[in-house]
Tab-separated table of C-alpha atoms (C1' of nucleotides) in Angstrom:
chain	number	residue	atom	x	y	z
L	197	MET	CA	17.918	12.446	-17.408
L	198	ASP	CA	15.328	9.559	-19.068
L	199	ILE	CA	13.476	6.456	-17.778
L	200	ALA	CA	16.602	4.712	-18.679
L	201	ALA	CA	19.003	6.073	-16.726
L	202	LEU	CA	16.302	6.131	-13.613
L	203	ARG	CA	15.825	2.944	-14.078
L	204	ALA	CA	19.476	1.640	-14.279
L	205	LEU	CA	19.709	3.688	-10.725
L	206	LEU	CA	17.211	2.052	-9.322
L	207	THR	CA	18.910	-1.784	-10.517
L	208	ILE	CA	21.492	-0.529	-9.236
L	209	ALA	CA	20.395	0.656	-6.345
L	210	ASP	CA	18.505	-2.834	-5.996
L	211	CYS	CA	21.713	-4.486	-6.440
L	212	ALA	CA	24.154	-2.622	-4.731
L	213	SER	CA	26.394	-3.273	-7.564
L	214	ILE	CA	27.289	-1.812	-10.970
L	215	SER	CA	28.048	-5.416	-12.055
L	216	ARG	CA	25.022	-7.489	-10.843
L	217	ALA	CA	22.683	-4.431	-12.065
L	218	ALA	CA	23.948	-4.661	-15.779
L	219	GLU	CA	23.733	-8.780	-15.538
L	220	ARG	CA	20.157	-7.965	-14.562
L	221	LEU	CA	19.891	-5.211	-17.250
L	222	ASP	CA	21.227	-7.758	-19.542
L	223	THR	CA	24.216	-4.867	-20.321
L	224	ALA	CA	27.904	-5.016	-19.940
L	225	GLN	CA	28.778	-3.785	-16.875
L	226	PRO	CA	31.038	-0.791	-18.402
L	227	ALA	CA	27.683	0.421	-20.114
L	228	LEU	CA	25.842	0.734	-17.517
L	229	SER	CA	28.912	2.073	-15.245
L	230	ARG	CA	29.143	5.177	-17.739
L	231	GLN	CA	25.782	5.471	-18.033
L	232	LEU	CA	25.687	6.231	-14.109
L	233	LYS	CA	28.565	8.381	-14.546
L	234	ARG	CA	26.234	10.504	-17.495
L	235	LEU	CA	23.906	10.667	-14.682
L	236	GLU	CA	26.021	11.450	-12.111
L	237	ASP	CA	27.670	14.661	-14.470
L	238	GLU	CA	24.262	15.723	-15.098
L	239	VAL	CA	23.212	16.423	-11.844
L	240	GLY	CA	26.407	16.981	-10.502
L	241	THR	CA	26.998	15.050	-8.049
L	242	PRO	CA	28.051	11.478	-6.864
L	243	LEU	CA	24.904	9.446	-6.570
L	244	PHE	CA	26.682	6.213	-5.320
L	245	ALA	CA	30.188	5.857	-3.236
L	246	ARG	CA	32.212	3.034	-4.894
L	247	HIS	CA	33.508	0.192	-2.870
L	248	GLY	CA	35.773	-2.752	-3.288
L	249	ARG	CA	32.488	-5.045	-3.460
L	250	GLY	CA	30.005	-2.536	-4.547
L	251	VAL	CA	28.227	0.563	-4.379
L	252	LYS	CA	26.286	2.450	-1.625
L	253	PRO	CA	23.858	5.251	-2.491
L	254	THR	CA	25.388	8.774	-1.273
L	255	ALA	CA	22.571	11.516	0.121
L	256	ALA	CA	22.003	12.521	-3.218
L	257	GLY	CA	21.638	9.153	-4.730
L	258	ARG	CA	19.091	8.316	-1.873
L	259	ALA	CA	17.123	11.347	-2.470
L	260	LEU	CA	17.276	11.053	-6.252
L	261	ILE	CA	15.915	7.464	-6.031
L	262	ALA	CA	13.042	8.223	-3.633
L	263	ARG	CA	11.746	10.471	-6.411
L	264	ALA	CA	12.285	7.963	-9.263
L	265	GLU	CA	10.735	5.031	-7.723
L	266	PRO	CA	6.987	6.285	-8.358
L	267	LEU	CA	8.144	7.808	-11.609
L	268	VAL	CA	9.544	4.701	-12.825
L	269	ARG	CA	6.713	2.454	-11.549
L	270	GLN	CA	3.744	5.060	-13.129
L	271	PHE	CA	5.908	4.794	-16.487
L	272	THR	CA	5.858	0.907	-16.181
L	273	SER	CA	2.959	0.302	-15.610
L	274	LEU	CA	1.502	3.148	-18.313
L	275	GLU	CA	3.639	1.140	-20.786
L	276	ALA	CA	2.347	-2.028	-19.813
L	277	GLU	CA	-1.193	-0.650	-20.156
L	278	LEU	CA	-0.333	0.417	-23.657
L	279	LYS	CA	0.956	-2.888	-24.932
L	280	GLY	CA	-2.015	-4.791	-23.346
L	281	ASN	CA	-4.665	-2.545	-24.939
L	282	ALA	CA	-5.384	-0.748	-21.968
L	283	THR	CA	-5.899	-3.932	-19.793
L	284	PRO	CA	-4.953	-2.845	-16.250
L	285	ALA	CA	-0.974	-4.357	-16.321
L	286	GLY	CA	2.060	-2.872	-13.836
L	287	GLU	CA	2.567	-2.859	-10.680
L	288	VAL	CA	0.077	-1.087	-7.791
L	289	VAL	CA	0.987	-0.094	-4.188
L	290	LEU	CA	-1.244	-0.337	-1.293
L	291	GLY	CA	-0.630	1.175	2.432
L	292	VAL	CA	-3.066	-0.378	4.985
L	293	PRO	CA	-3.064	-0.250	8.751
L	294	PRO	CA	-2.838	-3.287	10.306
L	295	THR	CA	-6.795	-2.740	12.140
L	296	ALA	CA	-8.103	-2.374	8.355
L	297	ALA	CA	-5.649	-5.019	6.771
L	298	LEU	CA	-7.593	-7.985	9.569
L	299	VAL	CA	-10.772	-7.243	7.916
L	300	LEU	CA	-10.446	-5.932	4.474
L	301	LEU	CA	-7.064	-7.309	2.782
L	302	PRO	CA	-8.142	-10.900	2.278
L	303	GLU	CA	-11.537	-9.639	0.506
L	304	VAL	CA	-9.358	-7.153	-1.275
L	305	VAL	CA	-6.632	-9.083	-2.606
L	306	ALA	CA	-8.776	-12.065	-3.556
L	307	ASP	CA	-10.953	-10.138	-5.565
L	308	PHE	CA	-8.402	-7.828	-7.074
L	309	ALA	CA	-6.066	-10.877	-7.943
L	310	ALA	CA	-9.116	-12.296	-9.867
L	311	ARG	CA	-10.433	-9.503	-12.084
L	312	HIS	CA	-6.794	-7.934	-12.421
L	313	PRO	CA	-4.392	-10.710	-12.895
L	314	ARG	CA	-2.020	-9.104	-14.905
L	315	VAL	CA	-1.304	-6.329	-12.067
L	316	ARG	CA	1.412	-7.355	-9.296
L	317	LEU	CA	-0.427	-5.889	-6.350
L	318	LYS	CA	2.293	-5.054	-3.353
L	319	VAL	CA	0.529	-4.264	-0.033
L	320	VAL	CA	2.685	-2.543	3.014
L	321	GLU	CA	0.777	-2.648	6.223
L	322	GLY	CA	1.484	0.522	8.326
L	323	PHE	CA	-0.044	2.919	10.794
L	324	SER	CA	-1.747	5.811	9.679
L	325	GLY	CA	0.788	8.089	9.830
L	326	PHE	CA	3.271	6.034	8.174
L	327	VAL	CA	0.880	5.254	5.001
L	328	THR	CA	0.263	8.980	4.974
L	329	GLU	CA	4.068	9.891	4.449
L	330	TRP	CA	4.704	6.852	2.078
L	331	LEU	CA	1.663	8.321	0.211
L	332	GLU	CA	3.220	12.025	0.436
L	333	ALA	CA	6.696	10.393	-0.518
L	334	GLY	CA	5.404	8.617	-3.792
L	335	ARG	CA	5.937	5.151	-2.221
L	336	LEU	CA	2.918	4.267	-2.528
L	337	ASP	CA	0.105	4.166	-4.880
L	338	LEU	CA	-3.148	4.173	-2.917
L	339	GLY	CA	-3.514	3.909	0.801
L	340	ILE	CA	-6.266	2.913	3.633
L	341	LEU	CA	-6.110	5.838	6.427
L	342	TYR	CA	-7.834	6.391	9.991
L	343	HIS	CA	-7.875	10.103	10.712
L	344	ALA	CA	-6.319	11.917	7.775
L	345	ALA	CA	-5.490	15.475	8.212
L	346	PRO	CA	-7.535	17.649	5.518
L	347	GLY	CA	-4.882	19.377	2.879
L	348	SER	CA	-2.403	16.897	3.537
L	349	GLY	CA	-1.585	16.782	-0.531
L	350	LEU	CA	-4.002	13.879	-0.416
L	351	HIS	CA	-7.101	13.205	-2.281
L	352	LEU	CA	-9.006	11.384	-0.083
L	353	GLU	CA	-12.527	9.108	-0.268
L	354	PRO	CA	-14.157	8.315	2.850
L	355	LEU	CA	-15.019	4.743	3.257
L	356	LEU	CA	-16.811	4.468	6.469
L	357	ASP	CA	-16.896	5.312	10.080
L	358	GLU	CA	-16.418	2.975	12.515
L	359	PRO	CA	-17.112	2.691	16.299
L	360	LEU	CA	-14.229	1.560	18.842
L	361	VAL	CA	-15.542	-0.305	22.002
L	362	LEU	CA	-13.306	-0.915	25.011
L	363	VAL	CA	-11.332	-3.944	24.999
L	364	SER	CA	-10.800	-6.113	27.784
L	365	ALA	CA	-9.326	-9.319	29.119
L	366	PRO	CA	-12.374	-11.874	30.333
L	367	GLY	CA	-13.330	-11.661	33.741
L	368	SER	CA	-11.652	-8.783	34.413
L	369	ASP	CA	-14.835	-6.593	33.914
L	370	PRO	CA	-17.837	-7.636	35.680
L	371	GLN	CA	-19.817	-5.146	33.489
L	372	THR	CA	-19.019	-6.727	30.369
L	373	GLY	CA	-21.884	-6.829	27.478
L	374	HIS	CA	-23.643	-3.525	28.667
L	375	PRO	CA	-22.151	-0.334	27.420
L	376	LEU	CA	-20.329	2.322	29.287
L	377	PRO	CA	-19.898	5.878	29.162
L	378	LEU	CA	-16.951	7.441	27.283
L	379	ALA	CA	-15.391	9.242	30.059
L	380	LYS	CA	-15.596	6.193	32.360
L	381	ALA	CA	-13.812	4.644	30.028
L	382	LEU	CA	-10.927	6.936	29.197
L	383	THR	CA	-10.268	6.775	33.092
L	384	ARG	CA	-9.746	2.844	32.960
L	385	ARG	CA	-5.971	2.281	32.522
L	386	LEU	CA	-5.438	1.979	29.030
L	387	ILE	CA	-2.828	0.135	26.612
L	388	LEU	CA	-2.391	2.851	23.572
L	389	PRO	CA	-0.145	3.842	21.166
L	390	SER	CA	1.458	6.844	21.422
L	391	PRO	CA	0.634	10.280	19.109
L	392	PRO	CA	0.601	10.837	16.239
L	393	HIS	CA	-0.834	7.128	16.123
L	394	GLY	CA	-4.116	8.278	14.667
L	395	LEU	CA	-6.074	5.933	17.179
L	396	ARG	CA	-4.298	8.036	20.021
L	397	VAL	CA	-5.070	11.371	18.732
L	398	LEU	CA	-8.647	9.978	18.137
L	399	VAL	CA	-8.760	9.204	21.953
L	400	ASP	CA	-6.930	12.636	23.358
L	401	GLN	CA	-9.409	14.751	21.266
L	402	ALA	CA	-12.276	13.019	22.916
L	403	ALA	CA	-10.741	13.180	26.375
L	404	ALA	CA	-9.986	16.698	25.843
L	405	ARG	CA	-13.520	17.408	24.822
L	406	LEU	CA	-15.333	15.978	27.952
L	407	GLY	CA	-12.544	17.509	30.053
L	408	VAL	CA	-11.515	13.741	31.125
L	409	ARG	CA	-7.754	13.174	31.852
L	410	PRO	CA	-7.642	9.852	30.362
L	411	TRP	CA	-5.284	6.909	31.942
L	412	ILE	CA	-2.914	5.623	29.604
L	413	ASP	CA	-0.234	3.272	30.646
L	414	PRO	CA	2.157	1.864	29.210
L	415	GLU	CA	1.900	3.377	25.548
L	416	VAL	CA	2.713	0.643	23.028
L	417	GLU	CA	3.236	0.363	19.512
L	418	GLY	CA	1.996	-2.599	17.690
L	419	LEU	CA	-1.589	-3.876	17.434
L	420	PRO	CA	-0.661	-7.512	18.423
L	421	ALA	CA	1.348	-6.363	21.630
L	422	ILE	CA	-1.549	-4.189	22.884
L	423	LYS	CA	-3.911	-7.095	22.207
L	424	GLY	CA	-1.599	-9.435	23.818
L	425	LEU	CA	-1.248	-7.159	27.108
L	426	VAL	CA	-4.683	-6.431	27.659
L	427	ALA	CA	-5.515	-10.354	26.952
L	428	LYS	CA	-2.964	-10.990	30.140
L	429	GLY	CA	-5.142	-8.511	32.505
L	430	LEU	CA	-2.650	-5.426	32.303
L	431	GLY	CA	-5.268	-2.630	31.099
L	432	ASP	CA	-8.133	-2.837	28.442
L	433	THR	CA	-7.929	-0.862	25.061
L	434	LEU	CA	-10.318	0.873	22.637
L	435	LEU	CA	-10.166	-0.412	19.482
L	436	PRO	CA	-12.821	-1.401	16.561
L	437	ALA	CA	-14.306	-4.124	17.287
L	438	ALA	CA	-13.352	-5.716	13.867
L	439	ALA	CA	-9.992	-5.510	14.843
L	440	VAL	CA	-10.609	-8.217	17.936
L	441	ALA	CA	-13.253	-10.057	16.469
L	442	GLU	CA	-11.386	-12.820	16.030
L	443	GLU	CA	-10.021	-12.959	20.105
L	444	VAL	CA	-13.608	-11.980	20.951
L	445	ALA	CA	-14.772	-15.290	19.311
L	446	ALA	CA	-12.318	-17.366	20.649
L	447	GLY	CA	-13.044	-15.877	24.245
L	448	ARG	CA	-9.578	-14.631	24.765
L	449	LEU	CA	-11.237	-10.999	24.742
L	450	THR	CA	-14.248	-9.080	25.591
L	451	THR	CA	-15.311	-5.658	24.561
L	452	ARG	CA	-18.047	-3.104	25.717
L	453	HIS	CA	-19.823	-0.794	23.407
L	454	LEU	CA	-19.392	3.305	24.285
L	455	GLU	CA	-22.113	5.769	24.458
L	456	ASN	CA	-22.624	9.114	25.578
L	457	PRO	CA	-21.049	10.081	23.670
L	458	GLY	CA	-19.740	6.597	21.090
L	459	LEU	CA	-16.182	7.669	19.887
L	460	SER	CA	-15.667	6.336	16.438
L	461	ARG	CA	-13.205	6.868	13.405
L	462	ARG	CA	-13.166	7.319	9.899
L	463	LEU	CA	-11.456	5.257	7.585
L	464	VAL	CA	-11.049	6.868	4.101
L	465	LEU	CA	-8.830	5.720	0.929
L	466	ALA	CA	-6.522	8.266	0.062
L	467	ARG	CA	-3.854	8.490	-3.029
L	468	PRO	CA	-1.295	11.512	-4.108
L	469	ALA	CA	-3.689	14.130	-5.053
L	470	GLY	CA	-1.220	16.141	-7.794
L	471	ARG	CA	-0.544	12.781	-9.753
L	472	THR	CA	-2.842	11.090	-12.193
L	473	PRO	CA	-3.714	7.556	-11.116
L	474	THR	CA	-2.906	4.769	-13.759
L	475	THR	CA	-5.823	2.348	-14.504
L	476	ALA	CA	-4.496	-0.331	-11.988
L	477	THR	CA	-4.548	2.415	-9.269
L	478	THR	CA	-8.387	3.119	-10.452
L	479	ARG	CA	-9.332	-0.411	-10.713
L	480	LEU	CA	-7.880	-0.819	-7.242
L	481	ALA	CA	-9.682	1.527	-5.333
L	482	GLU	CA	-12.921	0.648	-6.844
L	483	THR	CA	-11.988	-2.922	-5.229
L	484	VAL	CA	-11.560	-1.551	-2.288
L	485	HIS	CA	-14.962	0.257	-2.332
L	486	ASN	CA	-16.639	-2.891	-4.029
L	487	GLN	CA	-15.310	-4.756	-0.834
L	488	VAL	CA	-16.439	-2.378	2.028
L	489	HIS	CA	-19.510	-2.022	0.374
L	490	HIS	CA	-20.029	-5.758	0.599
L	491	LEU	CA	-18.341	-6.463	4.332
L	492	LEU	CA	-20.801	-3.556	5.602
L	493	ALA	CA	-23.994	-4.805	4.129
L	494	THR	CA	-23.294	-8.308	5.093
L	495	GLY	CA	-22.566	-7.677	8.497
L	496	ARG	CA	-19.016	-8.688	8.441
L	497	TRP	CA	-17.569	-5.387	9.500
L	498	PRO	CA	-19.299	-3.795	12.384
L	499	ALA	CA	-18.911	-0.296	11.214
L	500	HIS	CA	-21.593	1.823	8.848
L	501	ARG	CA	-21.316	3.940	5.875
L	502	PRO	CA	-19.810	7.742	5.985
L	503	THR	CA	-22.297	10.076	7.431
R	157	DC	C1'	20.758	7.541	-51.070
R	158	DA	C1'	25.117	7.959	-49.234
R	159	DC	C1'	27.907	9.736	-46.164
R	160	DA	C1'	30.015	12.502	-41.529
R	161	DG	C1'	29.445	12.679	-36.793
R	162	DG	C1'	27.617	11.433	-32.205
R	163	DA	C1'	26.207	8.406	-28.865
R	164	DG	C1'	25.953	4.088	-26.948
R	165	DT	C1'	28.256	-0.818	-26.193
R	166	DG	C1'	31.140	-4.488	-25.893
R	167	DT	C1'	35.917	-6.569	-25.215
R	168	DA	C1'	40.193	-6.043	-23.022
R	169	DG	C1'	43.080	-5.223	-18.918
R	170	DG	C1'	44.440	-2.270	-15.205
R	171	DG	C1'	43.944	-0.552	-10.485
R	172	DT	C1'	41.535	-1.086	-5.762
R	173	DT	C1'	39.447	-3.176	-2.186
R	174	DC	C1'	38.589	-7.292	0.841
R	175	DA	C1'	38.634	-12.414	2.377
R	176	DT	C1'	41.935	-16.146	2.984
A	31	DA	C1'	50.952	-12.440	-0.181
A	32	DT	C1'	47.539	-14.199	-3.288
A	33	DG	C1'	43.281	-14.666	-5.412
A	34	DA	C1'	38.419	-13.045	-6.316
A	35	DA	C1'	35.131	-9.266	-6.874
A	36	DC	C1'	34.530	-5.182	-8.367
A	37	DC	C1'	34.988	-0.618	-10.823
A	38	DC	C1'	37.039	2.317	-14.402
A	39	DT	C1'	39.644	3.809	-18.710
A	40	DA	C1'	40.836	2.819	-23.637
A	41	DC	C1'	39.915	1.309	-27.594
A	42	DA	C1'	36.962	-0.527	-31.162
A	43	DC	C1'	32.985	-1.079	-33.592
A	44	DT	C1'	27.763	-0.627	-34.336
A	45	DC	C1'	23.403	1.746	-34.654
A	46	DC	C1'	20.878	6.655	-35.547
A	47	DT	C1'	19.870	10.699	-36.983
A	48	DG	C1'	20.897	15.000	-39.857
A	49	DT	C1'	22.497	16.717	-43.754
A	50	DG	C1'	22.905	17.101	-48.824
DNA sequence: CACAGGAGTGTAGGGTTCAT
DNA sequence: ATGAACCCTACACTCCTGTG
């Protein structure tokens, strides 16, 4: 099993056909078919089921594909860097939760593309829990997370602490603009995602500390859906101010700060602990840190440096 | 440097599956 | 039933590596 065999495996999986994969790899179909057969003989199990209209990975094939993807990506980046005199090159995959993506992504993408034109940046949006899973599975090189559990096999670097605010529909709250005790906010009807979403875990933990039973109804997965329901006055929610800045400016939502105590969540930058990052990954991490610093310094992200 | 053996590849042809 | 698409096998060739 070598990198060429793994590349062939991924190409066949991507094309769902040995013939099309052979065309893409600029080789003859029988040659690729035999390459796959050798790999299957080596691992001792079929990796693809052959059909009349192509091939489909078996369970063993899917397992090997999942493990091969990060290896091939790392090798390709290394290869590209070596060829390009250590200029970062290849591909780097970043996972970002939706709320952080709103504020941070445009800055990071623009800055990184300008500084490192030879690196192909791929961004995957997903809730923190998914980003954690994808990092652990090797699908991501770098991830931005909320509420990262220590000892999760990830190398973590704190980025910022972000206060949550109560988000309501305009006109639904006569006290808009005045701080609200957290315990009172938790007894309002809240629209939140279900556990293990990081935001929900944070709210549940805060409620337990205060001895309050939060009123959460309905549970909704997805930031746009939550914001839409709140805007219609069907309940309130708890979010970082940056996640609703646009709606607040447009008058579609209002916010209230929380107090006694406030509630904030930590944003961290994570990468798989057991893997040496490529130069491209290191440069992307630097870009994320720089842009977070810039957004905090200019007040465009209502948060503060980690304490 | 020459040669033998092995590994890998391309071409040709056949079998299977699927859509019409 | 037929043709298209796809995969597999057989055979011949090329290239690489080890050995003398």
